[in-house]
Amino acid sequence: MAEVTLVGGGLSGALLALMLARKGVRVTVYERRADVRSDRFEEGRSINLALSARGIHALRLVGLDEDVLARAIPMRGRSIHPVAGTGSLIPYGRKPDEVIHSVSRRGLNAQLLDALARETGVAVHFQHRCTGYNLRTRTLTLRDEAAGRDFTVDSPVVIGTDGAASAVRAALMQATRMNYSQEYLEHGYKELTIPPAADGSFRLDQNALHVWPRGGFMMIALPNPDRTFTCTLFLRHHGTPGFDQLATPRDVAEFFGSTFPDAVPLLPELADEFFRNPTGGLVTVRCAPWHHGGQVLLLGDAAHAIVPFFGQGMNCAFEDCEVLLGLFDACGGRWEEIGPRFFAERKPNADAIAQLALDNFVEMRDTSADPHFAVKRQLEHRLEERYPGQFFSKYAMVSFHRVPYREALERGRVQDRILMEVCSRVTSLAEVDVDATFARLRAAS
Ligand SMILES: Cc1cc2nc3c(=O)[nH]c(=O)nc-3n(C[C@H](O)[C@H](O)[C@H](O)COP(=O)(O)OP(=O)(O)OC[C@H]3O[C@@H](n4cnc5c(N)ncnc54)[C@H](O)[C@@H]3O)c2cc1C
């Protein structure tokens, strides 16, 4: 029986383990943290993620899509909150099923681990941190965090699903000629909570992703099943405004009061949470190759961490699992063939979604409050309606149609240029010649 060791039992690790186990592979997973299903798991806050077509499709392959969606909250568009005046909803799609879904990170991980526990031939070791991998002896070094004990295990095939700060990737970098770069944004992020209203209801429209675009920075909020919202403030680490300037509760109150006035009454624990919760960094990790000699492979954030502005990091990691599963079959389980083919297929797509995510930050924080952007979105929907199967917006290609990221990037750039040019000259969709715009798009593609 084939054997594989996975380092990291997070989102992609748990899904991949499940997929491989169902192929008859004996899988051992080492996960640094405590079991997310246990009381020992330290994360108390609700943290959520946007799940879309790629992630759903991969979950369908293991029969978990319906269970996961049953606990998810559909979000049908961006609800824009200006500094003053009333907001607006910019729908993501045209059809009722063109929505994205807010899921609990912990809940999804728990659902995957529950499914994994029902498989035979799988061992999951929590609180086991990988500290290295010796390519020559094919041994993994681990620390049992609960027992305070270090040990090694023979692991002829290792897959690193251990996230953006991957220990498996670090071992590959030490021993092989791997190229590597990490690029931090000058922005960081902080999570805050909007609790339910006194009567237990949501305090904002629960079927939307809320955005407070402020040009250069922004805040967003996604709904949770417990009727809270998780807000994420994306702000420069240093600058005006910047996290470094928000040093006291008074600074925070003044900044939020002038910048996000409608959010202030929704955030009763603002100052406490602001100073209690960490400020996270936002990094794009690129490396190559992602494999070594049929022995080590990287997948998910370990291979390609991206910034979160297209809501695709997990979706891309789940699509990685799906592609790897297909190659496992196509290559008859021969890892020395799977690794190079996986890398060749996924690397251009991972680079493309990394770029799309960076571009989307600019769109979300700077242009989504621009009235021309709302017209652009309406025009995209009108084009999709009038030219079904011939026109797909960039957002739809990425989030609803599973068009390869590389193609979505190329086609999306041409689209954005033409559509923004058309929309910058008008104030409403009625002024746009939709057929002439389609002809221009066609000629340019
Ligand atoms: C603020 C924010 C918002 C996001 N929003 C979205 C979104 O809306 N939609 C979306 O699709 N993506 C989103 N993402 C991205 C998403 O979180 C990641 O792409 C996804 O979690 C990647 O899954 P993974 O399994 O590769 O890595 P991870 O989820 O990071 O899992 C890695 C696992 O490996 C374990 N581990 C790490 N080191 C070791 C070690 N040395 N030994 C053993 N185990 C180890 C970790 O404990 C963890 O369980 C967001 C990310 C951030 C930061």
Short mmCIF file of C-alpha atoms and ligand atoms in Angstrom, two decimals:
data_model
loop_
_atom_site.label_atom_id
_atom_site.label_comp_id
_atom_site.label_asym_id
_atom_site.label_seq_id
_atom_site.Cartn_x
_atom_site.Cartn_y
_atom_site.Cartn_z
CA MET A 1 0.00 0.00 0.00
CA ALA A 2 1.31 3.48 -0.95
CA GLU A 3 2.17 5.76 1.97
CA VAL A 4 2.24 9.55 2.20
CA THR A 5 3.02 11.89 5.09
CA LEU A 6 1.28 15.25 5.16
CA VAL A 7 2.72 18.07 7.25
CA GLY A 8 -0.16 20.38 8.17
CA GLY A 9 -3.74 19.32 8.87
CA GLY A 10 -5.31 22.70 8.08
CA LEU A 11 -7.72 23.29 5.20
CA SER A 12 -5.75 21.85 2.29
CA GLY A 13 -4.00 19.16 4.38
CA ALA A 14 -7.27 17.73 5.70
CA LEU A 15 -8.92 17.76 2.26
CA LEU A 16 -5.93 16.19 0.52
CA ALA A 17 -5.60 13.53 3.21
CA LEU A 18 -9.25 12.64 2.67
CA MET A 19 -8.84 12.44 -1.11
CA LEU A 20 -5.70 10.28 -0.89
CA ALA A 21 -7.17 8.00 1.76
CA ARG A 22 -10.09 7.30 -0.54
CA LYS A 23 -7.57 6.26 -3.21
CA GLY A 24 -6.27 3.61 -0.83
CA VAL A 25 -3.16 5.55 0.22
CA ARG A 26 -2.03 5.14 3.84
CA VAL A 27 -1.88 8.75 5.11
CA THR A 28 -0.20 10.15 8.21
CA VAL A 29 -0.85 13.79 9.09
CA TYR A 30 1.24 15.83 11.53
CA GLU A 31 -0.48 19.04 12.65
CA ARG A 32 1.23 21.62 14.84
CA ARG A 33 -1.87 22.91 16.62
CA ALA A 34 -4.34 21.17 18.91
CA ASP A 35 -7.38 19.60 17.27
CA VAL A 36 -9.72 22.45 16.20
CA ARG A 37 -12.60 20.29 17.46
CA SER A 38 -11.22 20.17 21.01
CA ASP A 39 -11.40 22.64 23.91
CA ARG A 40 -7.63 22.95 23.82
CA PHE A 41 -7.84 24.87 20.57
CA GLU A 42 -7.01 28.42 21.60
CA GLU A 43 -8.80 30.48 18.91
CA GLY A 44 -11.96 31.87 20.49
CA ARG A 45 -13.01 34.34 17.80
CA SER A 46 -15.12 33.50 14.75
CA ILE A 47 -12.90 33.76 11.70
CA ASN A 48 -14.49 33.25 8.32
CA LEU A 49 -13.56 32.79 4.70
CA ALA A 50 -15.33 33.26 1.39
CA LEU A 51 -15.87 29.92 -0.34
CA SER A 52 -16.64 29.97 -4.07
CA ALA A 53 -16.94 27.64 -7.08
CA ARG A 54 -13.44 26.13 -7.07
CA GLY A 55 -13.57 25.25 -3.40
CA ILE A 56 -17.12 23.93 -3.67
CA HIS A 57 -16.20 21.76 -6.65
CA ALA A 58 -13.27 20.19 -4.79
CA LEU A 59 -15.48 19.54 -1.75
CA ARG A 60 -18.05 17.90 -4.04
CA LEU A 61 -15.43 15.33 -5.04
CA VAL A 62 -15.37 14.08 -1.44
CA GLY A 63 -19.13 14.49 -0.96
CA LEU A 64 -18.85 17.36 1.52
CA ASP A 65 -20.15 20.29 -0.52
CA GLU A 66 -23.73 20.06 0.71
CA ASP A 67 -22.77 19.70 4.39
CA VAL A 68 -20.42 22.66 4.17
CA LEU A 69 -22.90 24.85 2.29
CA ALA A 70 -25.64 23.98 4.79
CA ARG A 71 -23.60 25.83 7.43
CA ALA A 72 -22.49 28.67 5.16
CA ILE A 73 -24.06 32.09 4.61
CA PRO A 74 -24.50 33.16 1.00
CA MET A 75 -23.28 36.66 0.15
CA ARG A 76 -24.80 38.04 -3.02
CA GLY A 77 -22.76 41.21 -3.43
CA ARG A 78 -20.65 43.93 -1.93
CA SER A 79 -22.55 46.30 0.33
CA ILE A 80 -20.69 49.59 0.11
CA HIS A 81 -20.59 51.87 3.17
CA PRO A 82 -19.59 55.44 2.30
CA VAL A 83 -18.38 57.88 4.99
CA ALA A 84 -21.65 59.83 4.68
CA GLY A 85 -24.96 59.11 2.96
CA THR A 86 -26.58 55.80 2.14
CA GLY A 87 -24.79 52.73 0.89
CA SER A 88 -25.52 50.49 -2.05
CA LEU A 89 -25.30 46.80 -2.93
CA ILE A 90 -23.20 45.87 -5.96
CA PRO A 91 -24.24 42.30 -6.86
CA TYR A 92 -21.47 39.78 -7.59
CA GLY A 93 -23.45 37.97 -10.24
CA ARG A 94 -26.60 38.05 -12.29
CA LYS A 95 -28.19 34.74 -11.36
CA PRO A 96 -29.44 33.63 -7.91
CA ASP A 97 -26.69 31.01 -7.61
CA GLU A 98 -23.90 33.47 -8.45
CA VAL A 99 -23.03 34.12 -4.83
CA ILE A 100 -20.04 33.45 -2.61
CA HIS A 101 -20.37 31.79 0.80
CA SER A 102 -19.09 32.86 4.20
CA VAL A 103 -17.82 29.77 6.05
CA SER A 104 -16.20 29.40 9.45
CA ARG A 105 -12.51 28.50 9.10
CA ARG A 106 -12.60 26.38 12.23
CA GLY A 107 -15.96 24.80 11.36
CA LEU A 108 -14.79 23.84 7.86
CA ASN A 109 -11.56 22.38 9.20
CA ALA A 110 -13.59 20.40 11.75
CA GLN A 111 -15.93 19.06 9.04
CA LEU A 112 -12.95 17.89 6.98
CA LEU A 113 -11.29 16.28 10.02
CA ASP A 114 -14.55 14.54 10.97
CA ALA A 115 -14.79 13.07 7.48
CA LEU A 116 -11.12 12.04 7.67
CA ALA A 117 -11.71 10.28 10.98
CA ARG A 118 -14.23 8.00 9.25
CA GLU A 119 -11.55 6.70 6.81
CA THR A 120 -9.36 3.71 7.45
CA GLY A 121 -5.60 3.87 6.98
CA VAL A 122 -5.34 7.45 8.25
CA ALA A 123 -3.49 8.68 11.34
CA VAL A 124 -3.69 12.32 12.43
CA HIS A 125 -1.28 13.52 15.11
CA PHE A 126 -2.16 16.89 16.62
CA GLN A 127 0.32 19.09 18.50
CA HIS A 128 3.09 17.61 16.40
CA ARG A 129 5.25 20.28 14.81
CA CYS A 130 7.56 19.49 11.92
CA THR A 131 10.98 21.00 12.51
CA GLY A 132 12.81 19.64 9.49
CA TYR A 133 13.09 17.07 6.73
CA ASN A 134 16.29 15.33 5.71
CA LEU A 135 16.16 14.69 1.97
CA ARG A 136 19.09 12.28 2.06
CA THR A 137 17.77 9.99 4.81
CA ARG A 138 14.11 10.73 4.01
CA THR A 139 13.35 11.38 7.64
CA LEU A 140 11.05 13.96 9.12
CA THR A 141 11.95 15.63 12.41
CA LEU A 142 9.02 16.32 14.70
CA ARG A 143 8.33 17.83 18.07
CA ASP A 144 5.50 16.43 20.15
CA GLU A 145 4.41 19.71 21.75
CA ALA A 146 2.30 18.07 24.47
CA ALA A 147 5.04 15.67 25.62
CA GLY A 148 7.93 18.05 24.91
CA ARG A 149 9.70 15.29 22.95
CA ASP A 150 11.64 15.46 19.66
CA PHE A 151 11.82 12.44 17.37
CA THR A 152 12.29 11.40 13.75
CA VAL A 153 10.20 9.22 11.45
CA ASP A 154 10.94 7.66 8.07
CA SER A 155 8.79 9.46 5.51
CA PRO A 156 9.63 8.53 1.93
CA VAL A 157 6.95 10.82 0.45
CA VAL A 158 6.15 14.11 2.20
CA ILE A 159 3.61 16.71 1.14
CA GLY A 160 3.95 20.13 2.76
CA THR A 161 0.48 21.52 3.42
CA ASP A 162 1.81 23.57 6.31
CA GLY A 163 0.85 27.04 5.17
CA ALA A 164 2.61 30.29 4.38
CA ALA A 165 5.49 29.74 6.85
CA SER A 166 6.00 26.13 5.72
CA ALA A 167 8.69 24.12 7.51
CA VAL A 168 8.78 21.63 4.62
CA ARG A 169 9.49 24.46 2.18
CA ALA A 170 12.26 25.70 4.49
CA ALA A 171 13.83 22.22 4.42
CA LEU A 172 13.67 22.16 0.61
CA MET A 173 15.22 25.62 0.42
CA GLN A 174 18.15 24.52 2.54
CA ALA A 175 18.89 21.40 0.56
CA THR A 176 17.97 22.24 -3.05
CA ARG A 177 18.28 25.11 -5.51
CA MET A 178 14.79 26.38 -4.83
CA ASN A 179 13.97 29.95 -5.83
CA TYR A 180 12.04 31.86 -3.23
CA SER A 181 10.58 35.29 -2.64
CA GLN A 182 8.25 36.80 -0.07
CA GLU A 183 6.72 40.18 -0.60
CA TYR A 184 4.90 41.93 2.24
CA LEU A 185 2.26 44.57 1.61
CA GLU A 186 2.77 47.79 3.50
CA HIS A 187 -0.72 47.08 4.86
CA GLY A 188 -1.52 44.78 7.76
CA TYR A 189 -4.88 43.59 9.05
CA LYS A 190 -6.80 43.44 12.29
CA GLU A 191 -9.98 41.48 13.03
CA LEU A 192 -12.84 42.98 15.05
CA THR A 193 -16.31 41.70 15.92
CA ILE A 194 -19.80 43.05 15.32
CA PRO A 195 -21.97 41.17 17.87
CA PRO A 196 -25.65 40.34 17.26
CA ALA A 197 -28.31 42.95 18.05
CA ALA A 198 -30.11 42.83 21.43
CA ASP A 199 -32.88 40.69 19.90
CA GLY A 200 -30.28 38.22 18.57
CA SER A 201 -30.52 39.29 14.93
CA PHE A 202 -27.73 40.33 12.56
CA ARG A 203 -26.86 44.02 12.80
CA LEU A 204 -26.25 44.34 9.06
CA ASP A 205 -27.60 42.62 5.95
CA GLN A 206 -26.29 39.07 6.45
CA ASN A 207 -26.32 38.22 2.75
CA ALA A 208 -23.62 40.66 1.75
CA LEU A 209 -19.92 41.21 2.11
CA HIS A 210 -19.72 44.68 3.63
CA VAL A 211 -16.99 47.03 2.45
CA TRP A 212 -15.96 50.43 3.79
CA PRO A 213 -13.66 51.57 0.95
CA ARG A 214 -11.61 54.59 1.91
CA GLY A 215 -9.01 54.99 -0.82
CA GLY A 216 -5.68 53.50 0.22
CA PHE A 217 -7.26 51.42 3.00
CA MET A 218 -10.57 49.75 3.84
CA MET A 219 -12.56 47.64 6.25
CA ILE A 220 -14.69 44.62 5.33
CA ALA A 221 -17.16 42.44 7.27
CA LEU A 222 -18.38 38.89 6.61
CA PRO A 223 -21.34 37.25 8.41
CA ASN A 224 -21.02 34.26 10.76
CA PRO A 225 -23.71 31.68 11.61
CA ASP A 226 -23.71 32.91 15.24
CA ARG A 227 -25.11 36.23 13.88
CA THR A 228 -21.89 38.08 14.45
CA PHE A 229 -19.80 39.67 11.70
CA THR A 230 -16.04 39.41 11.54
CA CYS A 231 -14.68 42.80 10.46
CA THR A 232 -11.20 43.09 9.02
CA LEU A 233 -9.47 46.45 8.90
CA PHE A 234 -6.73 46.64 6.23
CA LEU A 235 -4.47 49.58 6.99
CA ARG A 236 -0.82 50.55 6.46
CA HIS A 237 1.49 49.49 9.29
CA HIS A 238 3.04 52.97 9.23
CA GLY A 239 1.64 56.22 7.90
CA THR A 240 -1.28 58.59 7.98
CA PRO A 241 -3.46 56.75 8.69
CA GLY A 242 -1.53 53.72 9.92
CA PHE A 243 -1.62 51.18 12.73
CA ASP A 244 1.41 52.88 14.28
CA GLN A 245 -0.65 56.04 14.83
CA LEU A 246 -3.44 54.27 16.68
CA ALA A 247 -1.65 53.96 19.99
CA THR A 248 -4.42 54.78 22.51
CA PRO A 249 -8.17 54.03 22.83
CA ARG A 250 -8.78 57.69 22.08
CA ASP A 251 -6.80 57.51 18.80
CA VAL A 252 -8.86 54.47 17.79
CA ALA A 253 -12.18 56.10 18.72
CA GLU A 254 -11.33 59.28 16.80
CA PHE A 255 -10.12 57.37 13.73
CA PHE A 256 -13.18 55.13 13.58
CA GLY A 257 -15.53 58.04 14.39
CA SER A 258 -14.30 60.08 11.45
CA THR A 259 -13.59 57.24 9.01
CA PHE A 260 -16.19 54.54 9.66
CA PRO A 261 -18.95 56.49 11.51
CA ASP A 262 -21.74 54.00 10.74
CA ALA A 263 -19.62 51.10 12.05
CA VAL A 264 -18.87 52.65 15.46
CA PRO A 265 -22.23 51.79 17.08
CA LEU A 266 -21.86 48.24 15.74
CA LEU A 267 -18.48 47.69 17.45
CA PRO A 268 -19.16 48.00 21.21
CA GLU A 269 -15.82 46.43 22.18
CA LEU A 270 -13.80 48.32 19.61
CA ALA A 271 -10.99 49.63 21.82
CA ASP A 272 -10.62 46.38 23.80
CA GLU A 273 -10.53 44.23 20.70
CA PHE A 274 -8.29 46.61 18.82
CA PHE A 275 -5.54 46.29 21.42
CA ARG A 276 -6.19 42.64 22.26
CA ASN A 277 -6.22 41.22 18.74
CA PRO A 278 -2.95 40.91 16.84
CA THR A 279 -2.10 42.92 13.73
CA GLY A 280 -1.41 40.42 10.95
CA GLY A 281 0.92 40.80 7.97
CA LEU A 282 -0.10 40.24 4.35
CA VAL A 283 2.40 38.35 2.26
CA THR A 284 2.74 36.91 -1.23
CA VAL A 285 5.05 33.88 -1.29
CA ARG A 286 6.45 32.62 -4.58
CA CYS A 287 8.82 29.70 -4.92
CA ALA A 288 9.97 27.22 -7.55
CA PRO A 289 10.03 24.33 -7.98
CA TRP A 290 7.43 22.92 -5.59
CA HIS A 291 8.77 19.36 -5.70
CA HIS A 292 11.94 17.35 -5.33
CA GLY A 293 12.64 13.94 -6.75
CA GLY A 294 9.26 12.29 -6.19
CA GLN A 295 9.94 12.73 -2.50
CA VAL A 296 8.68 16.16 -1.46
CA LEU A 297 5.83 18.27 -2.79
CA LEU A 298 4.35 21.59 -1.65
CA LEU A 299 0.67 22.48 -1.99
CA GLY A 300 -1.63 25.34 -0.93
CA ASP A 301 -0.18 28.32 0.93
CA ALA A 302 3.09 26.43 1.47
CA ALA A 303 3.68 26.70 -2.29
CA HIS A 304 1.94 30.01 -3.04
CA ALA A 305 0.58 32.20 -0.24
CA ILE A 306 -1.38 35.15 -1.63
CA VAL A 307 -3.07 38.25 -0.21
CA PRO A 308 -6.77 37.72 0.63
CA PHE A 309 -8.45 40.34 -1.58
CA PHE A 310 -9.99 38.01 -4.14
CA GLY A 311 -11.07 35.51 -1.46
CA GLN A 312 -9.19 32.77 -3.31
CA GLY A 313 -6.33 31.43 -1.15
CA MET A 314 -8.31 28.49 0.21
CA ASN A 315 -10.25 28.04 -3.03
CA CYS A 316 -6.97 27.84 -4.94
CA ALA A 317 -5.53 25.41 -2.38
CA PHE A 318 -8.63 23.20 -2.74
CA GLU A 319 -8.28 23.34 -6.52
CA ASP A 320 -4.64 22.25 -6.04
CA CYS A 321 -5.96 19.17 -4.19
CA GLU A 322 -8.33 18.40 -7.04
CA VAL A 323 -5.58 18.70 -9.66
CA LEU A 324 -3.22 16.57 -7.59
CA LEU A 325 -5.87 13.90 -7.25
CA GLY A 326 -6.36 13.84 -11.04
CA LEU A 327 -2.61 13.50 -11.57
CA PHE A 328 -2.40 10.76 -8.95
CA ASP A 329 -4.73 8.73 -11.13
CA ALA A 330 -3.17 9.77 -14.43
CA CYS A 331 0.37 8.92 -13.23
CA GLY A 332 -0.59 5.69 -11.48
CA GLY A 333 0.54 7.11 -8.12
CA ARG A 334 4.16 7.66 -9.29
CA TRP A 335 5.24 10.75 -7.32
CA GLU A 336 8.33 11.34 -9.46
CA GLU A 337 5.92 12.04 -12.35
CA ILE A 338 3.18 13.73 -10.32
CA GLY A 339 5.45 16.45 -8.86
CA PRO A 340 6.73 17.98 -12.14
CA ARG A 341 3.32 17.78 -13.80
CA PHE A 342 1.58 19.34 -10.81
CA PHE A 343 4.09 22.17 -10.71
CA ALA A 344 3.89 22.79 -14.48
CA GLU A 345 0.11 22.99 -14.37
CA ARG A 346 -0.38 24.96 -11.16
CA LYS A 347 2.54 27.40 -11.01
CA PRO A 348 1.31 29.74 -13.81
CA ASN A 349 -2.16 29.70 -12.27
CA ALA A 350 -0.84 30.37 -8.77
CA ASP A 351 1.20 33.31 -10.08
CA ALA A 352 -1.90 34.63 -11.84
CA ILE A 353 -4.18 34.49 -8.78
CA ALA A 354 -1.43 36.14 -6.72
CA GLN A 355 -1.53 39.04 -9.16
CA LEU A 356 -5.33 39.10 -9.40
CA ALA A 357 -5.51 39.30 -5.60
CA LEU A 358 -3.09 42.22 -5.48
CA ASP A 359 -5.05 44.02 -8.24
CA ASN A 360 -8.32 43.42 -6.41
CA PHE A 361 -7.06 45.21 -3.32
CA VAL A 362 -6.75 48.39 -5.36
CA GLU A 363 -10.24 47.85 -6.82
CA MET A 364 -11.86 47.19 -3.44
CA ARG A 365 -10.28 49.98 -1.46
CA ASP A 366 -10.04 52.68 -4.14
CA THR A 367 -12.65 52.16 -6.84
CA SER A 368 -15.57 50.22 -5.40
CA ALA A 369 -16.98 53.50 -3.98
CA ASP A 370 -16.62 55.15 -7.40
CA PRO A 371 -20.03 55.45 -9.17
CA HIS A 372 -18.34 54.48 -12.46
CA PHE A 373 -17.44 51.14 -10.88
CA ALA A 374 -21.12 50.43 -10.13
CA VAL A 375 -21.94 51.17 -13.80
CA LYS A 376 -19.09 48.86 -14.86
CA ARG A 377 -20.56 46.02 -12.80
CA GLN A 378 -24.03 46.66 -14.33
CA LEU A 379 -22.49 46.67 -17.80
CA GLU A 380 -20.74 43.35 -17.09
CA HIS A 381 -24.05 41.81 -16.07
CA ARG A 382 -25.79 43.24 -19.14
CA LEU A 383 -23.03 41.79 -21.38
CA GLU A 384 -23.36 38.38 -19.68
CA GLU A 385 -27.12 38.51 -20.21
CA ARG A 386 -26.95 39.55 -23.85
CA TYR A 387 -23.99 37.35 -24.81
CA PRO A 388 -24.41 34.21 -22.72
CA GLY A 389 -21.49 31.85 -23.04
CA GLN A 390 -19.49 34.55 -24.84
CA PHE A 391 -18.87 37.12 -22.13
CA PHE A 392 -17.87 36.41 -18.53
CA SER A 393 -16.71 39.14 -16.18
CA LYS A 394 -13.33 38.74 -14.52
CA TYR A 395 -15.03 38.26 -11.17
CA ALA A 396 -17.31 35.58 -12.61
CA MET A 397 -14.41 33.77 -14.33
CA VAL A 398 -12.56 33.56 -11.01
CA SER A 399 -15.40 33.03 -8.56
CA PHE A 400 -18.16 31.21 -10.46
CA HIS A 401 -16.77 29.50 -13.56
CA ARG A 402 -13.42 27.96 -12.60
CA VAL A 403 -11.73 29.47 -15.67
CA PRO A 404 -7.98 28.85 -15.19
CA TYR A 405 -6.60 31.78 -13.19
CA ARG A 406 -4.01 32.49 -15.86
CA GLU A 407 -6.70 32.94 -18.50
CA ALA A 408 -8.86 35.01 -16.14
CA LEU A 409 -5.92 37.34 -15.52
CA GLU A 410 -5.20 37.83 -19.23
CA ARG A 411 -8.82 38.24 -20.32
CA GLY A 412 -9.68 40.27 -17.21
CA ARG A 413 -7.00 42.86 -17.86
CA VAL A 414 -8.24 43.52 -21.41
CA GLN A 415 -11.81 43.73 -20.10
CA ASP A 416 -10.97 46.10 -17.27
CA ARG A 417 -9.17 48.49 -19.59
CA ILE A 418 -12.02 48.68 -22.11
CA LEU A 419 -14.91 48.66 -19.63
CA MET A 420 -13.39 51.30 -17.34
CA GLU A 421 -12.72 53.50 -20.35
CA VAL A 422 -16.34 53.14 -21.51
CA CYS A 423 -17.79 53.65 -18.01
CA SER A 424 -15.62 56.63 -17.10
CA ARG A 425 -17.46 58.64 -19.78
CA VAL A 426 -21.01 57.89 -18.58
CA THR A 427 -23.13 58.22 -15.46
CA SER A 428 -25.59 55.38 -16.12
CA LEU A 429 -25.86 52.12 -18.03
CA ALA A 430 -28.51 53.68 -20.32
CA GLU A 431 -25.78 55.78 -21.92
CA VAL A 432 -23.66 52.76 -22.90
CA ASP A 433 -23.80 51.14 -26.34
CA VAL A 434 -23.64 47.53 -25.09
CA ASP A 435 -23.24 45.92 -28.54
CA ALA A 436 -20.45 48.26 -29.56
CA THR A 437 -18.68 47.54 -26.27
CA PHE A 438 -18.96 43.81 -26.88
CA ALA A 439 -17.55 44.27 -30.38
CA ARG A 440 -14.56 46.14 -28.91
CA LEU A 441 -14.00 43.42 -26.31
CA ARG A 442 -14.14 40.77 -28.98
CA ALA A 443 -11.73 42.59 -31.26
CA ALA A 444 -9.27 43.02 -28.39
CA SER A 445 -9.32 39.41 -27.20
C1 LIG B 1 -7.12 37.64 6.67
C2 LIG B 1 -7.24 36.51 5.68
C3 LIG B 1 -8.45 36.32 5.02
C4 LIG B 1 -8.59 35.28 4.10
N1 LIG B 1 -9.77 35.13 3.44
C5 LIG B 1 -9.90 34.15 2.52
C6 LIG B 1 -11.13 33.96 1.83
O1 LIG B 1 -12.10 34.70 2.05
N2 LIG B 1 -11.22 32.96 0.91
C7 LIG B 1 -10.16 32.15 0.63
O2 LIG B 1 -10.31 31.27 -0.24
N3 LIG B 1 -8.98 32.29 1.28
C8 LIG B 1 -8.82 33.26 2.20
N4 LIG B 1 -7.65 33.41 2.87
C9 LIG B 1 -6.52 32.50 2.55
C10 LIG B 1 -6.65 31.17 3.26
O3 LIG B 1 -6.70 31.37 4.64
C11 LIG B 1 -5.46 30.28 2.91
O4 LIG B 1 -5.17 30.34 1.55
C12 LIG B 1 -5.74 28.84 3.30
O5 LIG B 1 -5.92 28.75 4.69
C13 LIG B 1 -4.60 27.95 2.84
O6 LIG B 1 -4.78 26.66 3.33
P1 LIG B 1 -3.52 25.77 3.68
O7 LIG B 1 -4.07 24.50 4.17
O8 LIG B 1 -2.58 25.75 2.53
O9 LIG B 1 -2.78 26.56 4.85
P2 LIG B 1 -3.31 26.82 6.32
O10 LIG B 1 -4.77 26.96 6.35
O11 LIG B 1 -2.46 27.92 6.85
O12 LIG B 1 -2.98 25.47 7.09
C14 LIG B 1 -1.67 25.11 7.39
C15 LIG B 1 -1.70 24.14 8.56
O13 LIG B 1 -0.39 23.66 8.80
C16 LIG B 1 -0.12 23.72 10.20
N5 LIG B 1 1.32 23.90 10.34
C17 LIG B 1 2.04 25.01 10.10
N6 LIG B 1 3.35 24.78 10.34
C18 LIG B 1 3.44 23.48 10.74
C19 LIG B 1 4.53 22.66 11.13
N7 LIG B 1 5.78 23.13 11.17
N8 LIG B 1 4.29 21.39 11.47
C20 LIG B 1 3.01 20.88 11.44
N9 LIG B 1 1.94 21.63 11.09
C21 LIG B 1 2.15 22.92 10.73
C22 LIG B 1 -0.93 24.91 10.69
O14 LIG B 1 -1.17 24.82 12.08
C23 LIG B 1 -2.18 24.79 9.85
O15 LIG B 1 -3.16 23.97 10.44
C24 LIG B 1 -7.48 34.42 3.82
C25 LIG B 1 -6.27 34.61 4.50
C26 LIG B 1 -6.15 35.65 5.41
C27 LIG B 1 -4.84 35.84 6.11
#
